mmCIF file of C-alpha atoms and ligand atoms in Angstrom:
data_model
loop_
_atom_site.group_PDB
_atom_site.id
_atom_site.type_symbol
_atom_site.label_atom_id
_atom_site.label_comp_id
_atom_site.label_asym_id
_atom_site.label_seq_id
_atom_site.Cartn_x
_atom_site.Cartn_y
_atom_site.Cartn_z
ATOM 1 C CA MET A 186 -111.482 52.112 -156.539
ATOM 2 C CA ASN A 187 -114.149 53.966 -157.738
ATOM 3 C CA GLY A 188 -116.735 51.034 -157.298
ATOM 4 C CA LYS A 189 -120.253 51.600 -159.269
ATOM 5 C CA GLU A 190 -120.378 53.963 -162.127
ATOM 6 C CA ILE A 191 -122.464 57.022 -161.800
ATOM 7 C CA LYS A 192 -124.576 57.745 -165.103
ATOM 8 C CA LEU A 193 -124.776 61.593 -165.716
ATOM 9 C CA PRO A 194 -126.637 63.983 -168.570
ATOM 10 C CA LYS A 195 -124.991 66.212 -170.149
ATOM 11 C CA LEU A 196 -126.923 69.204 -168.361
ATOM 12 C CA LEU A 197 -127.571 69.905 -164.530
ATOM 13 C CA LEU A 198 -129.141 72.989 -162.950
ATOM 14 C CA GLY A 199 -127.188 74.967 -160.881
ATOM 15 C CA THR A 200 -129.517 76.578 -157.924
ATOM 16 C CA TRP A 201 -126.867 79.038 -156.101
ATOM 17 C CA SER A 202 -129.068 81.679 -157.111
ATOM 18 C CA PHE A 203 -131.897 80.443 -155.353
ATOM 19 C CA GLY A 204 -130.367 81.375 -151.971
ATOM 20 C CA ASN A 205 -131.643 84.877 -152.445
ATOM 21 C CA ASP A 206 -128.270 86.212 -151.301
ATOM 22 C CA LYS A 207 -125.706 88.871 -151.816
ATOM 23 C CA TRP A 208 -123.805 86.399 -154.254
ATOM 24 C CA TRP A 209 -126.877 86.242 -156.581
ATOM 25 C CA GLY A 210 -129.136 88.960 -155.506
ATOM 26 C CA ALA A 211 -132.706 88.827 -154.852
ATOM 27 C CA GLN A 212 -134.570 85.790 -156.146
ATOM 28 C CA SER A 213 -138.206 84.948 -154.827
ATOM 29 C CA SER A 214 -139.104 81.475 -153.955
ATOM 30 C CA LYS A 215 -142.035 81.622 -156.208
ATOM 31 C CA GLN A 216 -139.643 81.974 -159.189
ATOM 32 C CA SER A 217 -137.232 79.320 -157.800
ATOM 33 C CA LEU A 218 -140.051 76.661 -157.569
ATOM 34 C CA ALA A 219 -141.284 77.571 -161.137
ATOM 35 C CA THR A 220 -137.792 77.179 -162.569
ATOM 36 C CA LEU A 221 -137.358 73.604 -161.013
ATOM 37 C CA GLU A 222 -141.124 72.865 -162.562
ATOM 38 C CA THR A 223 -139.726 74.162 -165.880
ATOM 39 C CA ALA A 224 -136.659 72.156 -165.636
ATOM 40 C CA LEU A 225 -138.145 69.074 -165.073
ATOM 41 C CA ASP A 226 -140.743 69.912 -168.194
ATOM 42 C CA CYS A 227 -137.385 70.287 -169.791
ATOM 43 C CA ASN A 228 -135.954 66.834 -168.922
ATOM 44 C CA ILE A 229 -133.350 68.810 -166.791
ATOM 45 C CA ASN A 230 -133.969 66.959 -163.574
ATOM 46 C CA PHE A 231 -130.336 66.489 -161.751
ATOM 47 C CA ILE A 232 -130.099 69.471 -159.532
ATOM 48 C CA ASP A 233 -126.717 70.888 -158.065
ATOM 49 C CA THR A 234 -127.040 72.947 -154.565
ATOM 50 C CA ALA A 235 -125.258 73.424 -151.601
ATOM 51 C CA PRO A 236 -125.566 74.454 -147.680
ATOM 52 C CA CYS A 237 -123.914 77.944 -148.182
ATOM 53 C CA TYR A 238 -126.573 78.774 -151.039
ATOM 54 C CA GLY A 239 -128.307 81.243 -149.240
ATOM 55 C CA ARG A 240 -127.412 79.607 -145.924
ATOM 56 C CA GLY A 241 -129.747 76.709 -146.429
ATOM 57 C CA ASN A 242 -132.073 79.119 -148.570
ATOM 58 C CA SER A 243 -131.575 76.829 -151.788
ATOM 59 C CA GLU A 244 -131.396 73.438 -150.238
ATOM 60 C CA LYS A 245 -134.754 74.140 -148.675
ATOM 61 C CA ILE A 246 -136.305 75.161 -151.870
ATOM 62 C CA ILE A 247 -135.431 71.638 -153.352
ATOM 63 C CA GLY A 248 -136.762 70.282 -150.353
ATOM 64 C CA GLU A 249 -139.969 71.872 -150.806
ATOM 65 C CA PHE A 250 -140.175 71.170 -154.255
ATOM 66 C CA LEU A 251 -139.492 67.378 -153.522
ATOM 67 C CA LYS A 252 -142.871 67.366 -151.649
ATOM 68 C CA SER A 253 -145.088 67.440 -154.327
ATOM 69 C CA ARG A 254 -142.834 65.215 -156.381
ATOM 70 C CA LYS A 255 -141.549 61.439 -155.708
ATOM 71 C CA ARG A 256 -138.341 61.273 -154.812
ATOM 72 C CA ASN A 257 -136.644 59.535 -157.590
ATOM 73 C CA ASP A 258 -137.789 62.374 -159.861
ATOM 74 C CA VAL A 259 -135.045 64.663 -158.918
ATOM 75 C CA PHE A 260 -131.298 63.386 -158.670
ATOM 76 C CA ILE A 261 -130.058 65.701 -155.808
ATOM 77 C CA ALA A 262 -126.285 66.900 -155.842
ATOM 78 C CA THR A 263 -124.989 68.913 -152.750
ATOM 79 C CA LYS A 264 -121.991 69.683 -151.160
ATOM 80 C CA LEU A 265 -120.468 70.123 -147.686
ATOM 81 C CA GLY A 266 -117.485 72.069 -146.060
ATOM 82 C CA LEU A 267 -118.200 75.885 -146.321
ATOM 83 C CA SER A 268 -119.572 77.005 -143.030
ATOM 84 C CA TRP A 269 -120.809 80.107 -141.277
ATOM 85 C CA LYS A 270 -121.356 81.509 -137.812
ATOM 86 C CA ASP A 271 -125.357 82.576 -137.548
ATOM 87 C CA ASN A 272 -124.738 86.206 -137.540
ATOM 88 C CA SER A 273 -121.286 86.832 -139.152
ATOM 89 C CA PRO A 274 -120.688 87.610 -143.147
ATOM 90 C CA VAL A 275 -117.786 85.073 -142.991
ATOM 91 C CA ILE A 276 -117.908 81.784 -144.746
ATOM 92 C CA PHE A 277 -114.896 79.347 -143.869
ATOM 93 C CA HIS A 278 -113.809 75.753 -144.430
ATOM 94 C CA ASP A 279 -114.599 73.273 -142.088
ATOM 95 C CA LEU A 280 -114.049 69.423 -142.812
ATOM 96 C CA SER A 281 -113.491 68.208 -139.517
ATOM 97 C CA PRO A 282 -115.483 64.997 -139.201
ATOM 98 C CA GLU A 283 -117.878 66.697 -136.490
ATOM 99 C CA LYS A 284 -119.016 69.224 -138.570
ATOM 100 C CA MET A 285 -119.616 67.088 -141.380
ATOM 101 C CA LYS A 286 -121.655 64.771 -139.615
ATOM 102 C CA ILE A 287 -123.615 68.247 -138.407
ATOM 103 C CA GLU A 288 -124.104 69.163 -142.468
ATOM 104 C CA LEU A 289 -125.019 65.846 -143.607
ATOM 105 C CA ASP A 290 -128.176 65.473 -141.090
ATOM 106 C CA LEU A 291 -128.544 69.230 -141.777
ATOM 107 C CA SER A 292 -128.851 68.986 -145.584
ATOM 108 C CA ARG A 293 -130.865 66.173 -145.116
ATOM 109 C CA LYS A 294 -133.407 67.208 -143.466
ATOM 110 C CA ARG A 295 -133.478 70.589 -145.972
ATOM 111 C CA LEU A 296 -133.728 68.597 -148.365
ATOM 112 C CA ASN A 297 -136.364 66.220 -146.997
ATOM 113 C CA THR A 298 -134.487 63.106 -147.792
ATOM 114 C CA ASP A 299 -132.934 60.223 -146.255
ATOM 115 C CA ILE A 300 -130.411 59.780 -149.651
ATOM 116 C CA ILE A 301 -127.939 62.131 -150.913
ATOM 117 C CA ASP A 302 -127.540 61.045 -154.625
ATOM 118 C CA LEU A 303 -123.834 63.148 -155.071
ATOM 119 C CA TYR A 304 -122.688 64.431 -152.141
ATOM 120 C CA GLN A 305 -119.278 66.637 -152.855
ATOM 121 C CA ILE A 306 -116.856 67.870 -150.767
ATOM 122 C CA HIS A 307 -117.347 71.948 -151.863
ATOM 123 C CA TRP A 308 -113.654 73.094 -151.404
ATOM 124 C CA PRO A 309 -110.554 71.585 -149.520
ATOM 125 C CA ASP A 310 -110.229 72.596 -145.867
ATOM 126 C CA GLU A 311 -106.463 73.216 -144.806
ATOM 127 C CA ASN A 312 -106.758 72.570 -141.616
ATOM 128 C CA THR A 313 -107.811 69.209 -141.693
ATOM 129 C CA PRO A 314 -105.969 66.237 -143.201
ATOM 130 C CA ILE A 315 -107.418 64.815 -146.170
ATOM 131 C CA GLU A 316 -107.311 61.403 -144.809
ATOM 132 C CA LYS A 317 -109.707 62.768 -142.097
ATOM 133 C CA TYR A 318 -112.232 64.096 -144.273
ATOM 134 C CA ALA A 319 -111.869 60.806 -146.911
ATOM 135 C CA ASP A 320 -112.586 58.557 -144.160
ATOM 136 C CA MET A 321 -115.668 60.022 -143.391
ATOM 137 C CA MET A 322 -116.731 60.610 -146.929
ATOM 138 C CA LEU A 323 -116.012 56.820 -146.968
ATOM 139 C CA ASP A 324 -118.304 56.166 -143.811
ATOM 140 C CA PHE A 325 -121.255 58.280 -145.090
ATOM 141 C CA TYR A 326 -121.135 56.124 -148.157
ATOM 142 C CA ASN A 327 -120.825 52.625 -146.029
ATOM 143 C CA LYS A 328 -124.008 53.450 -144.229
ATOM 144 C CA GLY A 329 -125.995 54.303 -147.090
ATOM 145 C CA PHE A 330 -126.486 58.125 -146.619
ATOM 146 C CA ILE A 331 -124.730 58.675 -150.041
ATOM 147 C CA ARG A 332 -124.821 57.452 -153.302
ATOM 148 C CA PHE A 333 -121.786 58.598 -154.765
ATOM 149 C CA ILE A 334 -119.204 61.120 -153.826
ATOM 150 C CA GLY A 335 -117.400 64.015 -155.606
ATOM 151 C CA VAL A 336 -114.944 66.703 -154.667
ATOM 152 C CA SER A 337 -115.061 70.285 -155.981
ATOM 153 C CA ASN A 338 -112.411 73.000 -156.551
ATOM 154 C CA PHE A 339 -109.202 70.483 -156.164
ATOM 155 C CA SER A 340 -105.963 70.262 -157.396
ATOM 156 C CA VAL A 341 -104.604 67.228 -159.084
ATOM 157 C CA LYS A 342 -102.651 66.679 -155.738
ATOM 158 C CA GLN A 343 -105.392 66.906 -153.843
ATOM 159 C CA ILE A 344 -107.734 64.372 -155.610
ATOM 160 C CA THR A 345 -104.890 62.126 -155.556
ATOM 161 C CA GLU A 346 -104.279 62.016 -151.926
ATOM 162 C CA PHE A 347 -108.152 61.766 -151.405
ATOM 163 C CA MET A 348 -108.525 58.464 -153.376
ATOM 164 C CA ARG A 349 -105.718 56.835 -151.258
ATOM 165 C CA TYR A 350 -108.590 56.714 -148.887
ATOM 166 C CA CYS A 351 -112.069 56.868 -150.446
ATOM 167 C CA PRO A 352 -113.856 56.200 -153.601
ATOM 168 C CA LEU A 353 -114.342 59.147 -156.184
ATOM 169 C CA HIS A 354 -116.985 59.404 -158.555
ATOM 170 C CA THR A 355 -116.930 62.980 -159.789
ATOM 171 C CA VAL A 356 -114.893 66.200 -159.475
ATOM 172 C CA GLN A 357 -116.635 69.595 -160.169
ATOM 173 C CA PRO A 358 -114.619 72.027 -161.439
ATOM 174 C CA GLN A 359 -115.040 75.833 -163.217
ATOM 175 C CA TYR A 360 -114.901 75.459 -166.760
ATOM 176 C CA SER A 361 -115.903 77.873 -169.563
ATOM 177 C CA MET A 362 -114.790 79.353 -172.695
ATOM 178 C CA PHE A 363 -113.136 81.931 -170.619
ATOM 179 C CA PHE A 364 -111.794 79.611 -168.097
ATOM 180 C CA ARG A 365 -110.031 76.732 -169.513
ATOM 181 C CA GLU A 366 -107.501 76.100 -166.925
ATOM 182 C CA ILE A 367 -108.642 72.509 -166.042
ATOM 183 C CA GLU A 368 -107.861 71.248 -169.725
ATOM 184 C CA ASP A 369 -103.819 70.259 -169.398
ATOM 185 C CA GLU A 370 -104.022 68.966 -166.286
ATOM 186 C CA LEU A 371 -107.100 67.583 -164.482
ATOM 187 C CA VAL A 372 -108.742 66.404 -167.704
ATOM 188 C CA PRO A 373 -105.956 63.861 -168.646
ATOM 189 C CA PHE A 374 -106.352 62.862 -165.375
ATOM 190 C CA CYS A 375 -109.769 61.793 -164.790
ATOM 191 C CA GLN A 376 -109.649 60.298 -167.997
ATOM 192 C CA GLN A 377 -107.190 58.285 -166.699
ATOM 193 C CA ASN A 378 -108.491 57.402 -163.428
ATOM 194 C CA ASN A 379 -112.343 57.017 -164.633
ATOM 195 C CA ILE A 380 -113.583 60.335 -162.580
ATOM 196 C CA LYS A 381 -116.549 62.116 -164.179
ATOM 197 C CA ILE A 382 -116.298 65.975 -164.553
ATOM 198 C CA ILE A 383 -119.209 68.224 -164.217
ATOM 199 C CA THR A 384 -118.216 71.547 -164.766
ATOM 200 C CA TYR A 385 -119.604 74.480 -163.093
ATOM 201 C CA ALA A 386 -120.509 78.043 -164.654
ATOM 202 C CA PRO A 387 -120.350 77.417 -168.231
ATOM 203 C CA LEU A 388 -121.968 80.789 -168.711
ATOM 204 C CA TYR A 389 -119.118 82.768 -166.818
ATOM 205 C CA SER A 390 -121.500 83.629 -164.502
ATOM 206 C CA GLY A 391 -123.863 85.112 -167.542
ATOM 207 C CA ILE A 392 -121.264 86.880 -169.234
ATOM 208 C CA LEU A 393 -121.002 84.324 -171.774
ATOM 209 C CA THR A 394 -124.719 84.896 -173.149
ATOM 210 C CA GLY A 395 -123.098 88.108 -174.641
ATOM 211 C CA LYS A 396 -126.372 90.360 -172.767
ATOM 212 C CA PHE A 397 -123.529 92.556 -170.619
ATOM 213 C CA HIS A 398 -120.952 93.190 -173.886
ATOM 214 C CA LEU A 399 -123.054 93.165 -176.520
ATOM 215 C CA LYS A 400 -126.585 94.408 -175.522
ATOM 216 C CA SER A 401 -125.062 97.189 -173.306
ATOM 217 C CA LYS A 402 -127.002 95.702 -170.107
ATOM 218 C CA ALA A 403 -126.023 97.493 -167.124
ATOM 219 C CA ILE A 404 -123.215 95.774 -165.030
ATOM 220 C CA PRO A 405 -125.015 93.588 -162.587
ATOM 221 C CA THR A 406 -124.792 94.390 -158.359
ATOM 222 C CA ASP A 407 -124.345 90.933 -157.218
ATOM 223 C CA ILE A 408 -120.762 89.576 -155.905
ATOM 224 C CA ASN A 409 -120.270 86.849 -158.734
ATOM 225 C CA ARG A 410 -120.010 89.674 -160.914
ATOM 226 C CA LYS A 411 -118.433 92.518 -159.246
ATOM 227 C CA ASN A 412 -115.818 89.812 -158.831
ATOM 228 C CA LYS A 413 -115.616 89.767 -162.340
ATOM 229 C CA ILE A 414 -115.120 93.598 -162.758
ATOM 230 C CA ASN A 415 -112.238 93.575 -164.793
ATOM 231 C CA HIS A 416 -114.186 91.947 -167.920
ATOM 232 C CA PHE A 417 -116.734 95.194 -167.623
ATOM 233 C CA LYS A 418 -113.382 97.377 -167.560
ATOM 234 C CA GLU A 419 -110.952 98.252 -170.576
ATOM 235 C CA PRO A 420 -108.867 96.791 -171.903
ATOM 236 C CA LEU A 421 -110.938 93.321 -171.384
ATOM 237 C CA PHE A 422 -113.833 94.686 -172.167
ATOM 238 C CA SER A 423 -113.126 95.050 -175.552
ATOM 239 C CA ILE A 424 -111.328 92.158 -176.256
ATOM 240 C CA ASP A 425 -114.181 89.947 -174.651
ATOM 241 C CA LYS A 426 -116.616 92.012 -176.634
ATOM 242 C CA LYS A 427 -114.660 91.366 -179.809
ATOM 243 C CA THR A 428 -114.468 87.693 -179.014
ATOM 244 C CA LEU A 429 -118.367 87.352 -178.197
ATOM 245 C CA GLN A 430 -119.317 89.179 -181.462
ATOM 246 C CA SER A 431 -117.143 86.325 -183.393
ATOM 247 C CA LEU A 432 -119.037 83.555 -181.270
ATOM 248 C CA VAL A 433 -122.458 85.057 -181.791
ATOM 249 C CA ASP A 434 -121.882 84.988 -185.359
ATOM 250 C CA ILE A 435 -121.279 81.421 -185.322
ATOM 251 C CA ALA A 436 -124.216 80.685 -182.878
ATOM 252 C CA ASN A 437 -126.279 83.004 -185.406
ATOM 253 C CA LYS A 438 -125.465 80.505 -188.375
ATOM 254 C CA ALA A 439 -126.301 77.522 -186.409
ATOM 255 C CA ASP A 440 -129.764 78.639 -185.118
ATOM 256 C CA LEU A 441 -128.570 78.719 -181.393
ATOM 257 C CA THR A 442 -128.089 81.827 -179.119
ATOM 258 C CA MET A 443 -124.895 82.406 -177.648
ATOM 259 C CA ALA A 444 -125.783 80.672 -174.162
ATOM 260 C CA GLN A 445 -127.003 77.617 -176.244
ATOM 261 C CA LEU A 446 -123.222 77.645 -177.972
ATOM 262 C CA ALA A 447 -121.373 78.113 -174.927
ATOM 263 C CA ILE A 448 -123.411 75.221 -172.772
ATOM 264 C CA ILE A 449 -123.149 72.752 -175.803
ATOM 265 C CA TRP A 450 -119.514 73.744 -176.398
ATOM 266 C CA ASN A 451 -118.607 73.104 -172.690
ATOM 267 C CA PHE A 452 -119.977 69.831 -172.286
ATOM 268 C CA SER A 453 -119.137 68.368 -175.815
ATOM 269 C CA GLN A 454 -115.334 69.169 -174.850
ATOM 270 C CA ASN A 455 -112.525 65.916 -174.387
ATOM 271 C CA GLY A 456 -113.188 64.471 -171.074
ATOM 272 C CA ILE A 457 -116.423 66.476 -169.811
ATOM 273 C CA SER A 458 -119.409 64.477 -168.758
ATOM 274 C CA ALA A 459 -121.812 67.513 -168.004
ATOM 275 C CA ALA A 460 -122.205 70.945 -167.333
ATOM 276 C CA ILE A 461 -124.166 72.776 -164.709
ATOM 277 C CA PHE A 462 -125.944 75.857 -165.523
ATOM 278 C CA GLY A 463 -127.520 78.064 -163.412
ATOM 279 C CA ALA A 464 -130.649 79.756 -164.212
ATOM 280 C CA ARG A 465 -133.330 82.090 -162.515
ATOM 281 C CA ASN A 466 -136.409 81.628 -164.482
ATOM 282 C CA PRO A 467 -138.134 79.274 -166.821
ATOM 283 C CA GLN A 468 -137.256 81.482 -169.839
ATOM 284 C CA GLN A 469 -133.540 80.648 -169.447
ATOM 285 C CA ILE A 470 -134.377 77.088 -168.896
ATOM 286 C CA ARG A 471 -136.325 76.747 -171.897
ATOM 287 C CA GLU A 472 -133.716 78.251 -173.700
ATOM 288 C CA ASN A 473 -130.378 76.338 -172.122
ATOM 289 C CA SER A 474 -132.152 73.069 -172.033
ATOM 290 C CA LYS A 475 -132.221 73.018 -175.836
ATOM 291 C CA ALA A 476 -128.560 72.617 -175.998
ATOM 292 C CA LEU A 477 -129.613 69.106 -174.944
ATOM 293 C CA ASN A 478 -130.835 68.356 -178.362
ATOM 294 C CA VAL A 479 -128.118 69.680 -180.498
ATOM 295 C CA THR A 480 -124.590 69.700 -181.877
ATOM 296 C CA ILE A 481 -121.805 71.836 -183.025
ATOM 297 C CA SER A 482 -120.455 70.888 -186.184
ATOM 298 C CA ASP A 483 -116.685 69.927 -186.457
ATOM 299 C CA ASP A 484 -116.165 73.130 -188.511
ATOM 300 C CA ASP A 485 -117.750 75.473 -185.759
ATOM 301 C CA MET A 486 -115.659 73.766 -183.003
ATOM 302 C CA VAL A 487 -112.201 74.410 -184.990
ATOM 303 C CA LEU A 488 -113.235 78.108 -185.790
ATOM 304 C CA ILE A 489 -114.607 78.318 -182.170
ATOM 305 C CA THR A 490 -110.842 77.135 -181.031
ATOM 306 C CA ASN A 491 -109.372 79.669 -182.977
ATOM 307 C CA ILE A 492 -111.405 82.748 -181.610
ATOM 308 C CA LEU A 493 -110.572 81.114 -178.031
ATOM 309 C CA ASN A 494 -106.858 80.978 -178.592
ATOM 310 C CA GLU A 495 -106.845 84.472 -180.295
ATOM 311 C CA ARG A 496 -108.665 85.873 -177.514
ATOM 312 C CA ASP A 497 -106.175 83.922 -174.949
ATOM 313 C CA ASP A 498 -103.104 85.630 -176.937
ATOM 314 C CA ALA A 499 -104.864 89.132 -176.570
ATOM 315 C CA ILE A 500 -105.310 88.827 -172.932
ATOM 316 C CA LYS A 501 -101.332 87.741 -172.673
ATOM 317 C CA SER A 502 -100.161 90.785 -174.698
ATOM 318 C CA ILE A 503 -102.001 93.258 -172.232
ATOM 319 C CA LYS A 504 -100.551 91.612 -169.234
HETATM 320 N N1 NAP B 685 -118.500 73.922 -156.976
HETATM 321 C C1 NAP B 685 -118.284 75.608 -156.612
HETATM 322 O O1 NAP B 685 -117.648 75.801 -156.109
HETATM 323 C C2 NAP B 685 -119.305 76.527 -157.481
HETATM 324 C C3 NAP B 685 -118.968 77.417 -157.777
HETATM 325 C C4 NAP B 685 -119.927 78.432 -158.597
HETATM 326 C C5 NAP B 685 -121.222 77.359 -159.285
HETATM 327 N N2 NAP B 685 -121.699 76.335 -158.921
HETATM 328 C C6 NAP B 685 -122.439 75.346 -159.464
HETATM 329 O O2 NAP B 685 -122.843 75.974 -160.834
HETATM 330 C C7 NAP B 685 -123.763 76.451 -160.929
HETATM 331 C C8 NAP B 685 -123.780 77.305 -162.233
HETATM 332 O O3 NAP B 685 -122.766 78.315 -161.929
HETATM 333 P P1 NAP B 685 -123.296 79.867 -161.850
HETATM 334 O O4 NAP B 685 -124.799 79.939 -161.783
HETATM 335 O O5 NAP B 685 -122.102 80.509 -160.813
HETATM 336 O O6 NAP B 685 -122.716 80.240 -163.280
HETATM 337 P P2 NAP B 685 -123.354 80.218 -164.901
HETATM 338 O O7 NAP B 685 -124.213 79.169 -165.023
HETATM 339 O O8 NAP B 685 -122.341 80.388 -165.561
HETATM 340 O O9 NAP B 685 -124.287 81.702 -164.632
HETATM 341 C C9 NAP B 685 -125.295 81.628 -164.708
HETATM 342 C C10 NAP B 685 -126.239 82.868 -164.732
HETATM 343 O O10 NAP B 685 -126.471 83.415 -165.968
HETATM 344 C C11 NAP B 685 -127.588 83.844 -166.287
HETATM 345 N N3 NAP B 685 -128.225 83.108 -167.638
HETATM 346 C C12 NAP B 685 -128.635 81.763 -167.308
HETATM 347 N N4 NAP B 685 -128.958 81.785 -168.391
HETATM 348 C C13 NAP B 685 -129.551 82.400 -169.461
HETATM 349 C C14 NAP B 685 -129.714 82.854 -170.313
HETATM 350 N N5 NAP B 685 -130.221 82.139 -171.539
HETATM 351 N N6 NAP B 685 -130.022 84.176 -171.226
HETATM 352 C C15 NAP B 685 -129.441 85.219 -170.110
HETATM 353 N N7 NAP B 685 -128.969 85.379 -168.922
HETATM 354 C C16 NAP B 685 -128.882 84.073 -168.605
HETATM 355 C C17 NAP B 685 -128.495 83.886 -164.717
HETATM 356 O O11 NAP B 685 -128.401 84.989 -164.166
HETATM 357 P P3 NAP B 685 -129.206 86.726 -164.303
HETATM 358 O O12 NAP B 685 -130.039 86.325 -164.981
HETATM 359 O O13 NAP B 685 -128.687 86.946 -163.092
HETATM 360 O O14 NAP B 685 -127.806 87.014 -165.628
HETATM 361 C C18 NAP B 685 -127.782 82.737 -164.445
HETATM 362 O O15 NAP B 685 -128.287 83.032 -162.929
HETATM 363 C C19 NAP B 685 -124.268 77.135 -159.666
HETATM 364 O O16 NAP B 685 -125.814 77.373 -159.712
HETATM 365 C C20 NAP B 685 -123.612 76.023 -158.882
HETATM 366 O O17 NAP B 685 -124.851 74.895 -158.836
HETATM 367 C C21 NAP B 685 -120.560 75.444 -158.321
#
């Protein structure tokens, strides 16, 4: 019971780094606003955010940006369900109906809008029955506060349960050349049930640009990439480096950058509707948005599949 269909472009801009917090490191509001401005110039006007990105900062910047724009210039996708207490560093799951109502009001206020275009549950909450928070989402939808409903980081089992009580238009899982877990179960399920898949982190937090493995850039200190520290250590470092070198060769021949190749590959995969890439400055937007106008040839797609399968085998052999 999905009702109306959501129409998505191939690319959305993700704004986690606009939060200016330990997860992505320092980021000025000026630079974030310039990034948004460039995104619209490059025909990217679907923007993904969440309250926990900088504890309201990312949403506030988008709200600020909207003051100088018509509301319909931007499609806003935000989320709910990850909370924090004032001075505590801890982020926790809370999808109790009371908290959901508070979150909706706060997001609408920060984003400077009455209606949220796509409202997504960020993570499931083990402490609240799915029926309860699905009912609340349906209530928001029926009251016209949100135009479409999504969930993120849900298993097929959790999605199936959610859909017993509420229409579902999108899911937002992690997916990239280096993280392909959704291919076996989630993708076929969504295809069968007419649910659009919007992937996140198509650049595997920037690692898939090749800049760390092929250009000797220092390991960043933000938590997102510290969490991927194994990719910066042997034996994974050499496996990733070899893979990236082979992929860059394909990108070069096709006159693409590695970032563009990773993004086009992502939204071109079977069952994927769109990819959300993060960008922290206008230059990254200009580079990544070119992915909208190019395709990867069938021959190159086969080569890429072989390279990624070889990487999977190499990783299995070290486990
Ligand atoms: N639902 C969820 O649980 C969830 C989780 C994660 C992300 N997301 C969403 O997905 C979005 C994208 O994910 P992500 O930002 O984590 O990862 P990503 O898109 O894989 O990587 C983005 C990062 O890569 C670097 N980058 C981007 N373009 C580049 C280019 N052309 N050349 C060199 N470096 C480039 C930038 O960081 P540096 O400049 O610092 O290298 C940028 O912040 C987020 O902003 C968020 O909206 C959702």
